[in-house]
Short mmCIF file of C-alpha atoms in Angstrom, two decimals:
data_model
loop_
_atom_site.label_atom_id
_atom_site.label_comp_id
_atom_site.label_asym_id
_atom_site.label_seq_id
_atom_site.Cartn_x
_atom_site.Cartn_y
_atom_site.Cartn_z
CA MET A 1 -3.22 4.75 -11.28
CA GLU A 2 -1.11 1.81 -10.18
CA LYS A 3 2.57 1.82 -11.03
CA VAL A 4 4.69 -1.32 -10.66
CA ILE A 5 7.90 -0.45 -8.83
CA ASP A 6 10.21 -3.35 -9.70
CA ASN A 7 9.32 -6.56 -11.52
CA LYS A 8 12.60 -8.20 -10.45
CA LEU A 9 11.65 -8.23 -6.77
CA LYS A 10 10.13 -11.40 -5.37
CA SER A 11 7.03 -9.47 -4.40
CA LYS A 12 5.39 -7.03 -6.77
CA TYR A 13 4.93 -3.58 -5.30
CA VAL A 14 2.34 -1.16 -6.58
CA GLU A 15 2.58 2.56 -5.87
CA GLY A 16 -0.60 4.07 -4.44
CA LEU A 17 -3.37 2.70 -2.24
CA GLU A 18 -5.97 2.75 -5.01
CA TYR A 19 -5.21 -0.90 -5.75
CA ALA A 20 -6.10 -1.89 -2.17
CA GLU A 21 -9.09 0.45 -2.01
CA SER A 22 -10.60 -1.10 -5.14
CA ARG A 23 -10.44 -4.57 -3.55
CA LEU A 24 -11.63 -3.61 -0.05
CA SER A 25 -15.30 -2.72 0.11
CA GLY A 26 -16.27 -0.16 2.72
CA MET A 27 -12.78 1.24 3.31
CA SER A 28 -12.05 4.71 2.03
CA ILE A 29 -8.73 5.86 0.66
CA ASP A 30 -8.38 8.30 3.57
CA VAL A 31 -8.72 5.52 6.14
CA LEU A 32 -6.10 3.47 4.30
CA ARG A 33 -3.73 6.45 4.14
CA ARG A 34 -4.04 7.15 7.87
CA ALA A 35 -3.56 3.48 8.78
CA CYS A 36 -0.56 3.22 6.47
CA ARG A 37 1.08 6.35 7.90
CA ALA A 38 0.55 4.94 11.39
CA ASP A 39 2.24 1.69 10.27
CA LYS A 40 -0.87 -0.40 10.98
CA LEU A 41 -1.22 -2.18 7.61
CA THR A 42 0.51 -5.49 6.99
CA PHE A 43 0.56 -5.13 3.21
CA SER A 44 1.63 -1.51 2.74
CA VAL A 45 4.26 1.04 3.70
CA ALA A 46 4.09 4.85 3.71
CA LEU A 47 7.12 6.80 2.54
CA PRO A 48 7.22 10.33 3.96
CA PRO A 49 7.96 13.26 1.69
CA GLU A 50 11.64 14.05 1.21
CA ASP A 51 10.91 17.76 0.91
CA GLU A 52 7.84 19.96 1.14
CA ASN A 53 7.10 19.77 -2.61
CA ILE A 54 6.67 15.98 -2.62
CA LYS A 55 3.60 14.17 -1.29
CA TRP A 56 3.52 10.98 0.75
CA ARG A 57 4.07 7.81 -1.29
CA TYR A 58 2.43 4.49 -0.53
CA LEU A 59 3.69 1.08 -1.65
CA VAL A 60 1.43 -1.97 -1.63
CA ASP A 61 2.98 -5.44 -1.57
CA VAL A 62 0.57 -7.24 -3.91
CA GLN A 63 1.56 -10.74 -2.79
CA THR A 64 1.04 -9.93 0.89
CA PHE A 65 -2.23 -8.12 0.11
CA GLU A 66 -3.57 -11.18 -1.72
CA LYS A 67 -2.65 -13.35 1.28
CA CYS A 68 -4.59 -10.95 3.51
CA LEU A 69 -7.64 -11.18 1.25
CA ASN A 70 -7.42 -14.98 1.24
CA GLY A 71 -7.34 -15.05 5.06
CA GLU A 72 -3.75 -16.29 5.29
CA MET A 73 -2.58 -13.06 6.97
CA ASN A 74 -4.19 -10.20 8.87
CA LEU A 75 -4.79 -6.87 7.14
CA PHE A 76 -3.73 -5.00 10.28
CA LYS A 77 -0.62 -5.44 12.40
#
């Protein structure tokens, strides 16, 4: 489920890669997670766990992602 982080920011950030996965055909969530952790995605950032009880968090910049889909930016760095 997508969760908007802060509506006051210029760009809207959504927590989780499901938003991107639903718009990219042929790319699995696992591939997106690995690419995000390796800092290879232009539109997303991976936040490592702060302790062992917390999972990785992924933030998707919706505005940048839309630019990637429209061909204005590359998906990968």
